[in-house]
Amino acid sequence: MEQEAVKDFLRQIIAEDVQKGRCAYPVTRFPPEPNGYLHIGHAKSICLNFGVAEEFGGHCHMRFDDTNPAKEDQEYVDSILDDVRWLGFQWSGPVRYASHYFEDLYRFAEDLIQQGLAYVCDLDAETMRIYRGTLTEPGKDSPGRLRSIDENLDLFRRMRKGEFAEGAYTLRARIDMASPNINLRDPVLYRIRHMEHHQTGLAWCIYPSYDFTHPISDALEGITHSICTLEFEDHRPFYDWLIEHIDLEARPRQYEFARLNLSYTLTSKRKLKMLVEQKVVEGWDDPRMPTLAGIRRRGIPAAAIRRFCTMIGVTRSDSVVDATVLDFCVREYLEQHAPRAMAVLRPLRVVIRNWDSEKTQWIDAAVHAQRPELGSRRIAFDHEIWIDRDDFSQDPPKGWKRLVPGGEVRLRHAYVMRCDEVECDAAGQVQTLYCSVDLATLGANPQGRKVKGVIHWVSARYGVNAEVRMYDRLFQAEQPDEGQNVLDALNPDSLEIMQAKVEPELLNLKPEDSVQFEREGYFVADRFLWSQRPVFNRIIALKDRWSKSAS
Ligand code: ATP
Ligand code: MG
């Protein structure tokens, strides 16, 4: 019997709100701060916010939470919009910016002052911190609390005009310095910052705090469900306080869910930025980065990320998702969709002595054995071929099934081949194998013939050169930010560049097309370099090589 999927707690809340008529449909928003590139953690929030809007016939807004001019940049705005579209979502209405509400926010701040609910404070940052108290001790009132409404209004207006230096004053809500919730101990609403903003230029020299901006932006946009991560739970009482005291009809509500943590992965914009600045990686979109731009360049399909987000679900308890869950989703998608081809990553020359040097045989091979509708490709078989150095051994370990001197292997899609002679250079390095093929074995083993190993190969005459970048996990520690320094957790072998020989038809791929190199893994035509030269990025190996049980 079909069982209806169990709705997560948020979808249950939304379903009930719609059913009870608290809203006709949900309006959500995805509200990044443009201070870095989005990462896999943000994908969870994007899939959730856009996902519920889609499922319940509602809307999801794209809004930049851009209240801190010091750390923000247009480059980040552009990359974030690209990433959301790449993930497959379209926001409702225009792109929104909290900074476009600066005038409204200012008006609401003056309203609070008029109501006696906000005041100008002259404590410097350090004194303010001391006055705030601790979890066990109540705070102390700022002297600014005693100012009259008129005096507060006058000072706040002069703050806006630019009459004061940074740090001279702040605007604070007047709530309760003894509240057990520190977020209610007169939180800061505005700071003076003589700084240009990427959206508003030099129009402002006072900037609203996140806690003040977010609830009002939600209310102005008619957001019904303001979904954020658990660390904002303690901010919710202030969110509600503000909604209560501003003159707007909308009643958005905040809901929290557990952020995504992934093993072997950093999900902090600040730390990712450090990797970029210290040139540990080549940029925000380095294929080893967990940014969406990096994930895309790595060749991981957006559909695999969406599937991953569905699979991990939405809860209120913090946990670390195993990186192999993401790997599973990536392999599952590519196994279905990626065409197959042969690529020799460590080329070793093989001369087939019983094959005419003039003769090329074209062999038909399936593009995808399980998907005949994808048709077939033609593979050239010649007098000289490349095989992988790792598929030959003069001193094989126990259980070795591949080629040895005097031994046989099957060449994938072609013949059974025997190694007759090995030619080495002065240093003992193998240069060329002289082999012969059994002409009766094309594509199948004759009765009674036991050839265990199957190896891949590429024609030397038709094979083309390609650069293959073997990417692996950036970190070798399961929790890269557990130790003192994340740099200590780096995997020294996260990239190895190889000069490979590949089937010529691969040159027809387009940037971002993926392919399975048989026996090696999944690879993608590099998004940016492909138009100049063939460069493949390894998306993922065929099997997990990290799990503790794997040899
Ligand atoms: P970081 O800590 O990496 O700087 P952030 O929370 O400051 O991230 P924002 O730009 O404020 O980044 O995030 C936009 C939205 O994405 C927020 O609603 C935030 O809750 C959500 N988000 C950020 N990180 C994660 C994560 N790891 N898992 C789920 N949602 C996240
Ligand atoms: Mg944030």
XYZ file of C-alpha atoms and ligand atoms in Angstrom:
583
model
C 0.000 0.000 0.000
C 1.222 3.514 -0.800
C 2.037 5.408 2.310
C 1.891 9.161 2.307
C 5.283 10.604 3.208
C 5.288 11.930 6.765
C 5.428 15.709 6.713
C 8.199 17.366 8.706
C 7.203 19.624 11.606
C 7.329 22.791 9.507
C 5.175 21.418 6.749
C 2.727 20.252 9.414
C 2.569 23.758 10.876
C 2.072 25.322 7.459
C -0.573 22.773 6.452
C -2.474 23.546 9.639
C -2.148 27.330 9.179
C -3.558 27.036 5.684
C -6.309 24.669 6.777
C -7.370 26.895 9.692
C -7.291 29.953 7.441
C -4.453 31.709 9.292
C -3.032 32.326 5.835
C -4.315 31.561 2.357
C -0.884 30.252 1.386
C 2.587 30.533 2.857
C 4.954 33.323 1.914
C 8.549 32.488 2.767
C 11.893 34.097 1.999
C 15.483 33.087 1.532
C 17.523 35.840 3.199
C 21.304 35.469 2.766
C 23.740 38.163 3.709
C 25.876 38.903 0.623
C 29.154 38.473 2.500
C 30.375 35.285 0.827
C 29.326 32.490 -1.500
C 26.502 30.130 -0.600
C 27.432 26.661 0.610
C 25.776 23.256 0.912
C 24.171 24.352 4.211
C 22.358 27.142 2.416
C 21.047 24.587 -0.079
C 19.046 23.075 2.775
C 17.485 26.440 3.549
C 16.845 27.184 -0.141
C 15.190 23.813 -0.768
C 13.081 24.286 2.345
C 11.924 27.859 1.730
C 11.347 27.518 -2.011
C 10.126 23.962 -1.582
C 7.292 24.684 0.851
C 6.198 27.726 -1.159
C 5.943 25.515 -4.243
C 4.180 22.650 -2.446
C 1.546 24.862 -0.805
C 0.947 27.161 -3.776
C 2.634 30.088 -2.034
C 5.530 32.430 -2.767
C 9.154 32.572 -1.819
C 11.014 35.867 -1.870
C 14.685 36.298 -2.590
C 15.951 38.895 -0.146
C 19.444 40.092 0.611
C 19.944 40.799 4.265
C 22.426 43.529 3.498
C 22.772 45.637 6.606
C 26.531 45.389 7.120
C 28.327 47.395 4.400
C 31.743 46.436 5.751
C 31.547 42.803 4.705
C 29.270 42.816 1.694
C 29.930 42.990 -2.000
C 28.141 42.970 -5.353
C 30.202 39.909 -6.407
C 28.447 37.954 -3.655
C 25.016 39.246 -4.672
C 25.591 38.026 -8.239
C 26.948 34.620 -7.240
C 24.070 34.003 -4.821
C 21.448 34.698 -7.496
C 23.293 32.377 -9.896
C 23.404 29.634 -7.277
C 19.697 29.795 -6.449
C 18.768 29.611 -10.139
C 21.226 26.777 -10.703
C 19.596 24.812 -7.883
C 16.401 25.101 -9.909
C 14.397 27.736 -8.060
C 12.810 30.994 -9.136
C 11.842 33.640 -6.616
C 8.558 35.411 -6.665
C 8.643 39.087 -7.688
C 11.801 41.163 -7.860
C 15.024 40.492 -5.988
C 14.583 42.265 -2.682
C 17.100 44.002 -0.487
C 16.737 44.857 3.183
C 18.672 48.014 2.281
C 15.740 49.131 0.118
C 13.744 49.327 3.352
C 16.216 51.640 5.098
C 13.785 54.563 4.904
C 10.928 52.477 6.372
C 13.201 51.056 9.027
C 14.264 54.544 10.005
C 10.638 55.623 10.292
C 9.833 52.641 12.546
C 12.842 53.487 14.696
C 11.540 57.022 15.189
C 8.112 55.547 16.018
C 9.680 53.420 18.747
C 11.429 56.483 20.159
C 8.095 58.358 20.166
C 6.534 55.486 22.076
C 9.346 55.582 24.604
C 10.487 52.164 23.400
C 13.901 53.162 22.063
C 16.668 55.495 23.198
C 20.046 56.793 22.141
C 22.836 55.243 24.177
C 26.312 56.711 24.570
C 28.085 53.671 26.025
C 31.035 52.461 24.014
C 31.045 48.838 22.870
C 33.141 47.579 25.780
C 31.108 49.334 28.471
C 27.901 48.200 26.843
C 29.132 44.628 27.010
C 29.892 44.938 30.725
C 26.501 46.577 31.386
C 24.750 43.759 29.576
C 25.378 41.360 32.467
C 25.727 37.609 32.140
C 23.514 34.558 31.988
C 23.469 34.477 35.798
C 23.546 38.216 36.553
C 21.127 40.904 35.411
C 22.431 43.832 33.368
C 22.679 47.486 34.361
C 20.678 50.342 32.872
C 22.452 52.595 30.400
C 22.342 56.286 31.454
C 20.751 56.938 28.030
C 17.592 55.272 29.272
C 16.802 58.469 31.215
C 16.793 60.728 28.147
C 13.552 62.405 27.138
C 11.765 61.416 23.950
C 12.604 64.775 22.384
C 16.254 64.513 23.228
C 16.360 60.970 21.814
C 14.679 62.082 18.608
C 17.054 64.992 18.214
C 20.135 62.819 18.759
C 18.887 60.072 16.454
C 18.208 62.589 13.670
C 21.681 64.035 14.109
C 23.114 60.509 13.995
C 21.499 60.148 10.610
C 22.852 63.502 9.451
C 26.370 62.336 10.137
C 27.177 64.671 13.003
C 28.863 61.991 15.131
C 31.819 59.701 14.867
C 31.447 55.943 14.615
C 30.873 54.423 18.020
C 29.766 57.700 19.622
C 26.129 56.604 19.901
C 23.832 53.693 19.212
C 20.063 53.443 19.150
C 18.739 50.738 21.462
C 15.369 49.238 22.203
C 14.149 49.943 25.708
C 12.976 46.598 27.033
C 14.427 45.048 30.179
C 18.049 44.962 31.345
C 17.159 42.210 33.822
C 15.519 39.871 31.309
C 16.726 36.286 31.561
C 16.998 36.432 27.742
C 20.053 38.524 26.993
C 18.623 39.368 23.575
C 15.954 41.405 25.351
C 18.460 43.492 27.353
C 17.995 46.613 25.269
C 19.349 45.283 21.955
C 21.075 47.670 19.570
C 18.887 48.844 16.671
C 21.270 51.228 14.876
C 25.006 51.838 14.697
C 26.927 54.713 13.155
C 29.103 53.600 10.248
C 30.644 56.105 7.895
C 30.847 53.655 5.099
C 29.673 53.222 1.525
C 27.066 50.517 0.899
C 26.951 48.389 -2.261
C 23.256 49.201 -2.785
C 22.627 52.579 -1.150
C 26.008 54.202 -1.776
C 26.680 57.103 0.571
C 23.012 57.771 1.419
C 23.347 56.418 4.949
C 25.841 56.623 7.763
C 23.708 54.742 10.278
C 22.940 51.098 9.662
C 20.223 48.978 11.286
C 21.082 45.759 13.116
C 20.108 42.354 11.800
C 17.668 41.796 14.682
C 15.876 45.044 13.950
C 15.877 44.657 10.177
C 14.772 41.099 9.770
C 11.330 41.103 11.441
C 10.384 44.428 9.847
C 11.491 43.269 6.388
C 9.388 40.136 6.893
C 6.365 42.195 7.897
C 6.779 44.659 5.020
C 6.865 41.780 2.538
C 3.937 39.914 4.057
C 6.069 36.901 4.961
C 3.954 34.391 6.874
C 6.587 31.862 7.925
C 10.055 33.213 8.602
C 12.177 30.095 8.663
C 15.677 30.236 10.107
C 18.252 28.075 11.866
C 18.134 27.123 15.547
C 20.717 29.647 16.734
C 18.029 32.307 16.236
C 15.646 30.690 18.685
C 16.735 33.087 21.458
C 16.112 36.000 19.118
C 12.472 35.064 18.620
C 11.160 36.964 21.682
C 12.647 40.172 20.285
C 11.253 39.331 16.849
C 7.783 39.080 18.422
C 8.311 42.196 20.554
C 9.154 44.238 17.498
C 6.264 42.927 15.393
C 3.998 43.771 18.334
C 5.204 47.376 18.584
C 5.479 48.512 15.002
C 2.540 49.859 13.081
C 2.103 47.117 10.495
C -0.733 44.682 10.119
C 1.281 41.678 8.999
C 2.035 39.103 11.677
C 4.957 37.019 10.427
C 6.164 34.278 12.733
C 9.614 32.854 13.094
C 10.292 29.094 13.055
C 13.632 27.451 13.593
C 15.107 24.241 12.182
C 18.453 22.505 12.651
C 21.217 23.726 10.366
C 22.986 21.260 8.119
C 26.360 20.055 9.319
C 28.187 17.649 7.047
C 31.170 15.496 7.986
C 34.520 16.318 6.305
C 32.989 19.658 5.313
C 33.115 23.267 6.491
C 29.809 25.099 6.488
C 30.831 28.533 7.615
C 31.162 31.373 5.156
C 33.799 32.982 7.327
C 36.061 29.927 7.289
C 35.495 29.297 3.599
C 36.487 32.875 2.939
C 39.687 32.253 4.855
C 40.503 29.286 2.570
C 40.060 31.538 -0.447
C 42.057 34.428 1.002
C 44.937 32.191 2.082
C 44.909 30.565 -1.371
C 44.441 27.081 0.059
C 42.025 26.630 -2.847
C 41.907 28.406 -6.195
C 38.813 30.440 -5.438
C 35.249 30.297 -4.166
C 34.367 27.981 -7.040
C 37.298 25.586 -6.629
C 35.799 22.119 -7.240
C 36.827 21.049 -3.721
C 34.852 23.812 -2.054
C 31.456 23.041 -0.484
C 30.149 26.268 -1.974
C 27.365 25.803 -4.488
C 29.674 27.367 -7.088
C 32.350 24.790 -6.212
C 29.871 21.934 -6.167
C 28.624 22.981 -9.582
C 32.137 23.218 -10.992
C 32.904 19.810 -9.507
C 30.108 18.505 -11.703
C 27.648 17.530 -8.999
C 24.183 17.853 -10.545
C 21.687 20.231 -8.942
C 19.165 17.373 -8.904
C 21.471 15.377 -6.623
C 21.644 18.290 -4.173
C 17.854 18.628 -4.151
C 17.480 14.899 -3.589
C 20.002 15.093 -0.739
C 18.039 17.899 0.930
C 14.839 15.876 0.708
C 16.580 12.820 2.087
C 18.044 14.512 5.184
C 14.709 16.107 6.048
C 13.961 18.959 8.414
C 14.090 18.602 12.188
C 14.798 20.605 15.283
C 17.712 18.542 16.560
C 21.280 19.325 15.607
C 23.317 16.539 14.093
C 26.107 15.892 11.631
C 25.069 14.274 8.374
C 27.590 11.776 7.037
C 29.267 12.964 3.828
C 28.549 9.549 2.314
C 24.843 10.443 2.208
C 25.623 13.220 -0.244
C 27.980 10.908 -2.158
C 25.172 8.380 -2.408
C 22.832 10.939 -3.982
C 25.524 12.023 -6.444
C 26.301 8.451 -7.529
C 22.635 7.545 -7.723
C 21.966 10.378 -10.148
C 25.072 9.909 -12.268
C 24.705 6.133 -12.450
C 21.376 6.778 -14.181
C 22.327 9.744 -16.332
C 26.025 9.754 -17.212
C 27.052 8.179 -20.535
C 29.974 5.738 -20.423
C 33.362 6.122 -22.051
C 36.927 4.885 -21.649
C 39.784 7.053 -20.464
C 43.273 5.922 -19.571
C 44.587 8.076 -16.765
C 48.137 6.661 -16.489
C 48.903 5.665 -20.079
C 51.151 2.660 -20.781
C 51.875 1.826 -24.420
C 50.807 -1.571 -25.710
C 51.722 -2.942 -29.147
C 49.509 -5.736 -30.468
C 51.874 -7.890 -32.499
C 49.239 -9.960 -34.263
C 47.271 -6.904 -35.464
C 48.001 -5.225 -38.786
C 49.465 -1.777 -38.146
C 47.314 -0.281 -40.932
C 44.051 -1.774 -39.769
C 41.464 -0.061 -37.539
C 38.421 -1.953 -36.362
C 35.397 0.046 -35.249
C 33.534 -1.629 -32.404
C 30.026 -0.667 -31.317
C 29.609 -0.211 -27.576
C 26.593 0.907 -25.607
C 26.567 4.487 -24.318
C 24.839 3.148 -21.183
C 24.309 -0.606 -20.804
C 21.064 -0.172 -18.827
C 19.663 2.515 -21.099
C 19.588 1.266 -24.690
C 17.656 4.371 -25.757
C 20.924 6.324 -25.423
C 22.312 4.332 -28.366
C 25.878 3.289 -29.002
C 29.297 4.775 -29.617
C 32.077 3.588 -31.909
C 35.420 2.624 -30.435
C 38.573 2.252 -32.542
C 40.734 -0.838 -32.018
C 44.275 -0.605 -33.386
C 47.754 -2.030 -33.522
C 48.744 0.247 -30.643
C 46.622 0.991 -27.625
C 46.980 2.611 -24.213
C 46.191 0.786 -21.022
C 46.502 2.042 -17.462
C 49.857 1.456 -15.752
C 47.952 0.369 -12.665
C 46.390 -2.496 -14.627
C 49.767 -4.175 -15.182
C 52.086 -5.660 -12.600
C 55.321 -7.612 -12.816
C 55.070 -8.374 -9.155
C 51.349 -8.802 -8.538
C 49.913 -8.967 -5.027
C 47.732 -11.923 -4.054
C 44.344 -11.950 -5.734
C 45.513 -9.783 -8.664
C 43.196 -10.221 -11.647
C 44.674 -7.789 -14.125
C 47.583 -8.125 -16.546
C 50.890 -9.832 -15.692
C 53.732 -10.987 -17.968
C 52.451 -14.078 -19.769
C 48.929 -13.560 -18.426
C 45.616 -12.678 -20.044
C 42.948 -10.028 -19.528
C 39.879 -9.008 -21.417
C 40.002 -5.604 -23.063
C 36.629 -4.068 -22.323
C 34.286 -4.278 -25.364
C 37.080 -5.982 -27.376
C 39.391 -9.006 -27.255
C 41.161 -11.193 -24.756
C 44.793 -10.082 -24.763
C 47.967 -11.853 -23.615
C 51.140 -10.072 -22.528
C 54.055 -11.684 -24.388
C 56.948 -9.361 -23.648
C 57.775 -6.426 -21.389
C 60.150 -3.672 -22.430
C 61.729 -1.517 -19.720
C 64.032 1.490 -19.814
C 67.469 1.612 -18.160
C 65.873 2.511 -14.837
C 63.637 -0.545 -14.944
C 60.492 1.468 -15.640
C 58.100 -0.368 -17.951
C 57.957 1.358 -21.367
C 55.981 -0.884 -23.670
C 54.101 -4.161 -23.509
C 54.123 -6.434 -26.522
C 50.896 -8.394 -26.600
C 48.678 -10.502 -28.795
C 44.910 -10.754 -28.964
C 42.763 -13.839 -29.433
C 40.684 -12.957 -32.500
C 37.969 -15.447 -31.545
C 37.062 -13.519 -28.383
C 35.510 -10.248 -29.586
C 33.039 -9.152 -26.943
C 32.603 -12.581 -25.337
C 34.583 -15.359 -23.712
C 34.547 -18.603 -25.694
C 33.268 -21.690 -23.856
C 35.426 -22.895 -21.046
C 37.775 -19.932 -21.174
C 38.413 -18.248 -17.821
C 39.628 -14.686 -18.062
C 38.956 -12.914 -14.794
C 40.224 -9.393 -15.317
C 38.607 -6.792 -17.538
C 40.530 -3.597 -18.200
C 39.788 -0.450 -20.154
C 41.956 0.929 -22.950
C 42.079 3.582 -25.673
C 43.352 3.397 -29.254
C 46.703 5.156 -29.611
C 45.861 6.392 -33.106
C 42.456 7.834 -32.267
C 42.740 8.550 -28.568
C 43.040 12.230 -27.646
C 44.876 13.965 -24.838
C 42.912 15.391 -21.960
C 43.832 16.840 -18.619
C 42.095 15.060 -15.777
C 41.907 16.654 -12.353
C 41.459 14.018 -9.705
C 39.681 15.886 -6.948
C 39.140 14.347 -3.580
C 37.841 15.559 -0.232
C 39.416 18.820 0.866
C 39.625 17.678 4.484
C 40.769 14.394 5.923
C 39.355 15.091 9.373
C 35.738 14.196 9.950
C 35.153 17.467 11.811
C 37.544 19.905 10.135
C 36.783 22.750 12.529
C 37.074 20.728 15.704
C 40.809 21.353 16.168
C 42.752 24.587 16.692
C 43.312 25.311 13.039
C 41.206 24.073 10.132
C 44.328 24.092 7.949
C 45.682 21.173 9.991
C 42.722 19.098 8.852
C 43.419 19.504 5.122
C 43.795 16.428 2.938
C 47.229 16.797 1.268
C 46.033 14.676 -1.665
C 42.877 16.548 -2.555
C 44.063 17.176 -6.123
C 46.221 15.212 -8.530
C 46.463 16.290 -12.167
C 46.850 13.620 -14.836
C 47.513 13.687 -18.565
C 45.090 11.118 -19.893
C 44.159 9.506 -23.195
C 40.432 9.451 -23.872
C 37.984 8.304 -26.529
C 37.818 10.958 -29.264
C 34.031 11.308 -29.098
C 34.420 12.905 -25.690
C 35.511 16.088 -27.449
C 31.856 16.512 -28.440
C 30.812 17.060 -24.843
C 29.666 20.495 -23.792
C 30.841 22.319 -20.671
C 29.276 20.746 -17.553
C 28.363 17.481 -19.328
C 29.199 14.521 -17.144
C 30.471 11.088 -18.134
C 31.461 7.851 -16.463
C 34.996 6.792 -17.261
C 34.551 3.044 -17.005
C 36.196 1.599 -13.888
C 37.388 5.055 -12.784
C 34.492 7.202 -11.740
C 32.336 10.122 -12.826
C 33.883 13.139 -14.490
C 32.663 16.457 -15.836
C 33.795 18.723 -18.673
C 35.086 21.767 -16.803
C 32.579 24.567 -16.916
C 35.126 27.297 -17.653
C 38.174 25.644 -19.266
C 36.419 23.301 -21.692
C 36.072 25.928 -24.431
C 39.884 26.261 -24.531
C 41.052 22.684 -23.984
C 39.702 19.363 -22.726
C 39.830 19.405 -18.933
C 37.859 16.933 -16.865
C 37.158 17.204 -13.151
C 36.574 14.057 -11.192
C 33.155 14.387 -9.596
C 33.378 11.212 -7.560
C 34.975 7.776 -7.699
C 32.760 4.787 -8.475
C 33.053 3.462 -4.952
C 33.616 5.021 -1.584
C 37.343 4.906 -0.888
C 37.040 6.570 2.512
C 34.860 4.250 4.501
C 36.696 2.415 7.245
C 35.758 -0.999 5.922
C 37.001 -0.307 2.376
C 40.495 -1.639 1.708
P 27.469 31.381 7.767
O 27.389 31.045 9.220
O 28.071 30.340 6.919
O 28.050 32.748 7.500
P 24.923 32.525 7.741
O 23.831 31.915 8.508
O 25.567 33.719 8.328
O 25.963 31.434 7.320
P 23.234 33.780 5.868
O 23.634 34.435 4.621
O 22.727 34.606 6.969
O 24.489 32.944 6.310
O 22.243 32.562 5.584
C 21.072 32.672 4.819
C 20.104 31.635 5.272
O 20.665 30.340 5.158
C 19.732 31.841 6.726
O 18.333 31.746 6.841
C 20.432 30.729 7.440
O 19.687 30.310 8.539
C 20.533 29.638 6.367
N 21.696 28.797 6.609
C 22.973 29.175 6.748
N 23.770 28.121 7.020
C 22.962 27.028 7.051
C 23.172 25.630 7.285
N 24.381 25.125 7.551
N 22.094 24.808 7.239
C 20.884 25.291 6.962
N 20.613 26.586 6.740
C 21.633 27.458 6.784
Mg 23.792 35.158 9.004
